[in-house]
Coordinates of C-alpha atoms and ligand atoms in Angstrom, one line a residue:
M1 CA -0.1 -0.1 0.2
G2 CA 1.5 3.5 -0.9
I3 CA 0.6 7.1 0.1
Q4 CA -3.2 7.4 1.7
I5 CA -4.7 10.8 2.7
T6 CA -7.4 10.4 5.2
P7 CA -9.1 14.1 5.6
S8 CA -10.8 14.5 9.5
I9 CA -13.8 16.0 9.4
L10 CA -13.1 17.9 12.4
N11 CA -13.1 21.6 11.1
A12 CA -15.9 20.6 8.4
D13 CA -19.5 21.9 9.2
F14 CA -21.0 19.6 11.9
A15 CA -24.4 20.5 10.6
D16 CA -24.1 19.2 7.2
L17 CA -21.2 16.2 7.0
G18 CA -22.5 14.4 4.5
A19 CA -22.5 17.1 2.2
E20 CA -18.8 17.8 3.2
V21 CA -17.4 14.1 3.0
A22 CA -19.0 14.8 -0.7
R23 CA -16.8 17.2 -1.2
I24 CA -13.2 14.8 -0.7
P25 CA -14.3 12.2 -3.4
S26 CA -10.5 11.8 -3.8
A27 CA -9.6 10.6 0.0
D28 CA -8.5 7.3 0.6
W29 CA -10.5 7.1 4.2
V30 CA -12.6 9.5 6.0
H31 CA -11.0 10.2 9.6
V32 CA -13.6 10.6 12.4
D33 CA -12.5 12.1 15.4
V34 CA -14.3 10.7 18.5
M35 CA -13.9 12.4 21.6
D36 CA -15.8 12.3 25.1
N37 CA -14.4 15.2 27.1
H38 CA -12.9 13.5 29.4
F39 CA -9.5 11.8 27.9
V40 CA -9.3 15.0 25.6
P41 CA -11.1 18.4 26.7
N42 CA -13.2 18.4 23.6
L43 CA -16.5 16.7 22.6
T44 CA -17.7 15.9 19.2
F45 CA -19.7 12.4 18.6
G46 CA -20.4 8.8 18.8
P47 CA -21.3 5.9 17.4
T48 CA -24.9 7.0 16.2
M49 CA -23.8 10.2 14.6
V50 CA -20.5 7.9 13.2
E51 CA -23.0 5.4 11.4
A52 CA -24.9 8.3 9.5
I53 CA -21.5 9.4 8.1
A54 CA -20.8 5.7 7.2
R55 CA -24.0 5.5 5.3
S56 CA -23.7 8.5 3.6
T57 CA -20.5 8.1 1.8
D58 CA -18.6 4.5 0.1
I59 CA -15.4 5.9 1.3
P60 CA -14.7 3.8 4.2
L61 CA -14.3 5.6 7.7
D62 CA -11.0 5.6 9.9
A63 CA -12.5 6.7 13.7
H64 CA -9.8 7.7 16.2
L65 CA -11.3 6.9 19.4
M66 CA -9.6 9.8 21.9
I67 CA -11.9 8.4 24.5
D68 CA -11.6 7.0 27.9
D69 CA -12.3 3.0 28.4
P70 CA -11.7 2.2 24.6
D71 CA -11.8 -1.4 25.7
R72 CA -15.4 -1.1 26.5
H73 CA -16.6 1.1 23.3
A74 CA -14.3 0.4 20.4
P75 CA -16.1 -2.7 19.2
T76 CA -18.9 -0.9 18.5
Y77 CA -17.6 1.7 16.1
V78 CA -17.0 -1.5 14.0
E79 CA -20.4 -2.4 13.9
A80 CA -21.5 1.9 13.5
G81 CA -19.5 1.1 9.7
C82 CA -16.0 1.3 10.4
A83 CA -13.2 -0.1 8.2
S84 CA -10.6 0.5 10.7
V85 CA -10.9 1.9 14.4
T86 CA -7.4 4.0 16.6
F87 CA -7.5 3.6 20.3
H88 CA -5.2 5.4 22.3
I89 CA -2.9 3.2 24.6
E90 CA -3.1 6.1 27.7
A91 CA -6.6 4.8 27.8
A92 CA -6.1 1.0 26.6
A93 CA -6.3 -1.3 29.7
A94 CA -5.6 -4.7 27.5
P95 CA -4.7 -3.6 24.6
V96 CA -3.7 -6.8 22.9
R97 CA -7.2 -8.4 23.8
L98 CA -8.6 -5.0 22.5
A99 CA -6.7 -5.2 19.2
R100 CA -7.6 -8.4 18.6
E101 CA -11.6 -7.7 19.3
I102 CA -11.2 -4.9 16.7
R103 CA -10.0 -7.5 14.1
S104 CA -12.3 -10.1 14.9
A105 CA -15.5 -7.7 14.4
G106 CA -14.1 -7.4 10.9
G107 CA -12.1 -4.0 11.7
R108 CA -8.5 -3.1 11.0
A109 CA -7.2 -2.5 14.0
S110 CA -4.7 0.4 14.9
M111 CA -3.8 2.2 18.3
A112 CA -2.5 6.0 18.8
L113 CA 0.6 7.4 20.9
K114 CA 0.2 11.1 22.0
P115 CA 3.4 13.2 21.6
A116 CA 5.2 12.2 24.4
T117 CA 4.0 8.6 24.6
P118 CA 7.2 6.6 24.0
I119 CA 6.9 3.9 21.0
E120 CA 10.0 1.0 22.8
P121 CA 7.2 -0.6 25.3
Y122 CA 4.9 -1.2 22.6
E123 CA 7.3 -2.8 20.0
D124 CA 6.2 -6.3 20.5
L125 CA 2.3 -5.3 20.3
L126 CA 3.3 -4.3 16.0
P127 CA 2.1 -7.6 15.0
E128 CA -1.2 -7.2 16.5
L129 CA -1.9 -4.0 14.7
D130 CA -2.7 -3.2 11.0
M131 CA -2.2 0.6 12.1
L132 CA 0.1 2.6 14.5
L133 CA -1.1 6.2 14.8
L134 CA 1.8 9.1 15.8
M135 CA 0.0 12.0 17.0
T136 CA 1.8 15.2 15.8
V137 CA -0.2 17.5 18.1
E138 CA -1.8 16.7 21.6
P139 CA -4.6 15.4 20.7
G140 CA -8.5 17.3 20.9
F141 CA -8.3 20.2 18.6
G142 CA -7.6 20.9 14.8
G143 CA -6.1 24.0 13.8
Q144 CA -2.6 23.0 15.7
K145 CA 0.6 24.0 15.4
F146 CA 2.4 20.5 13.9
L147 CA 5.2 19.0 16.5
D148 CA 8.8 18.4 15.0
L149 CA 10.0 16.4 18.4
V150 CA 7.7 13.7 16.8
L151 CA 9.7 13.2 13.8
P152 CA 12.1 11.2 15.3
K153 CA 10.1 8.7 16.7
I154 CA 8.5 8.2 13.4
R155 CA 12.1 7.1 12.1
R156 CA 12.1 4.8 14.9
A157 CA 8.7 3.2 14.8
R158 CA 9.6 3.0 11.1
A159 CA 13.2 1.1 11.8
M160 CA 10.9 -1.3 14.1
M161 CA 8.5 -2.2 11.3
A162 CA 11.0 -2.8 9.3
K163 CA 12.8 -4.9 11.9
H164 CA 9.8 -7.2 12.5
G165 CA 8.5 -7.7 9.0
V166 CA 5.6 -6.2 9.3
E167 CA 3.3 -4.5 7.4
T168 CA 1.8 -2.0 9.8
W169 CA 0.8 0.8 8.3
L170 CA 1.9 4.2 10.1
Q171 CA 0.1 7.4 10.1
V172 CA 0.4 10.7 11.4
D173 CA -2.1 13.5 12.8
G174 CA -2.2 16.8 13.7
G175 CA -0.9 19.8 11.8
V176 CA -0.4 18.3 8.8
S177 CA -0.3 20.2 5.5
L178 CA 1.5 20.8 2.6
E179 CA 4.3 22.7 4.7
T180 CA 5.3 19.5 6.8
I181 CA 3.4 16.7 5.1
E182 CA 7.2 15.6 3.2
R183 CA 8.9 15.7 6.8
C184 CA 6.4 12.8 7.9
A185 CA 6.9 11.0 4.7
E186 CA 10.3 11.2 4.7
A187 CA 10.4 10.0 8.0
G188 CA 8.7 7.0 7.2
A189 CA 4.7 7.9 7.7
D190 CA 2.5 6.7 5.0
V191 CA -0.8 7.6 5.9
F192 CA -1.7 11.3 6.6
V193 CA -4.5 12.8 8.4
A194 CA -5.1 16.2 7.8
G195 CA -8.0 18.4 8.8
S196 CA -7.7 22.3 8.4
A197 CA -5.3 22.1 5.5
V198 CA -7.4 20.4 3.8
Y199 CA -11.5 22.3 5.0
S200 CA -9.9 25.2 4.4
A201 CA -8.5 25.1 0.9
D202 CA -10.8 26.4 -1.3
D203 CA -10.9 23.1 -3.3
P204 CA -10.6 20.5 -0.6
D205 CA -10.5 17.5 -3.3
A206 CA -7.9 19.8 -4.7
M207 CA -5.6 19.8 -1.9
V208 CA -6.2 16.0 -1.3
Q209 CA -4.8 15.6 -4.7
E210 CA -1.8 17.8 -3.8
L211 CA -0.8 16.3 -0.3
R212 CA -0.6 12.6 -1.5
A213 CA 1.6 14.1 -4.6
S214 CA 3.5 16.2 -1.9
A215 CA 4.2 12.5 0.2
A216 CA 4.3 10.6 -2.8
A217 CA 7.2 12.8 -4.2
A218 CA 8.9 12.6 -0.7
R219 CA 9.5 9.1 -0.7
G220 CA 10.8 9.0 -3.8
G221 CA 7.7 9.1 -6.2
Q222 CA 5.9 5.8 -4.4
A223 CA 2.3 6.8 -4.9
Ligands
LIG1 C1 -6.8 16.4 16.4 C2 -7.2 15.4 15.7 C3 -7.0 15.9 14.5 C4 -7.9 16.9 13.8 C5 -6.3 17.1 13.1 O1 -6.7 16.1 18.2 O2 -7.2 14.2 16.1 O3 -7.5 14.2 13.8 O4 -9.1 17.0 13.2 O5 -6.4 18.3 12.5 P1 -5.7 19.4 11.9 O6 -5.2 19.0 10.8 O7 -6.1 20.8 11.3 O8 -4.2 19.5 13.3
LIG2 ZN1 -7.4 12.7 14.6

């Protein structure tokens, strides 16, 4: 799998999400940010809304759960129609069991790390995961500045994946734009969430294509 762009609808018009998703037909995934006002200081939506978004589009949904107790709630998002479900390691009680439950429900299992959470303790979990999300801002809000301090962790995670010979995708989320995507791609990321960069563009779909081209060029032309 090459470069994938997964626009976040966090900064789209919540009163008209079906139409907002229809503006990005070139997206590989639609990234839905679920926030519970406990794990992060912001509140968005839950499985009912996610199910409605899933019904409105053929593009697969990539759920990013910024919630407490993902062990209890994550499988619900597979049932709600998400092809990929990401839980935060900082909130999970039994990440191996949870990843296996997401997979057995038919979803791709993904685990997220906040910027200050090290990857090293979780090296042996990589074969249990379809994707690793390395946050490049503190989770909770769109429109924040990209944290360059995460780049070495992206490189280390990519090297670990090569060592283990796993096909785990490496996603980055937060402050990804035309200005920062090349740095992430060079460091080894291959799945890119972009919220405000896409939805503040005059033509969101053209921005999706520009982001993909820019990341592909940084990874040596691999699209
Ligand atoms: C932040 C969310 C992101 C957010 C990204 O906690 O997880 O998905 O929408 O927005 P930008 O691209 O504006 O940083
Ligand atoms: Zn997100």
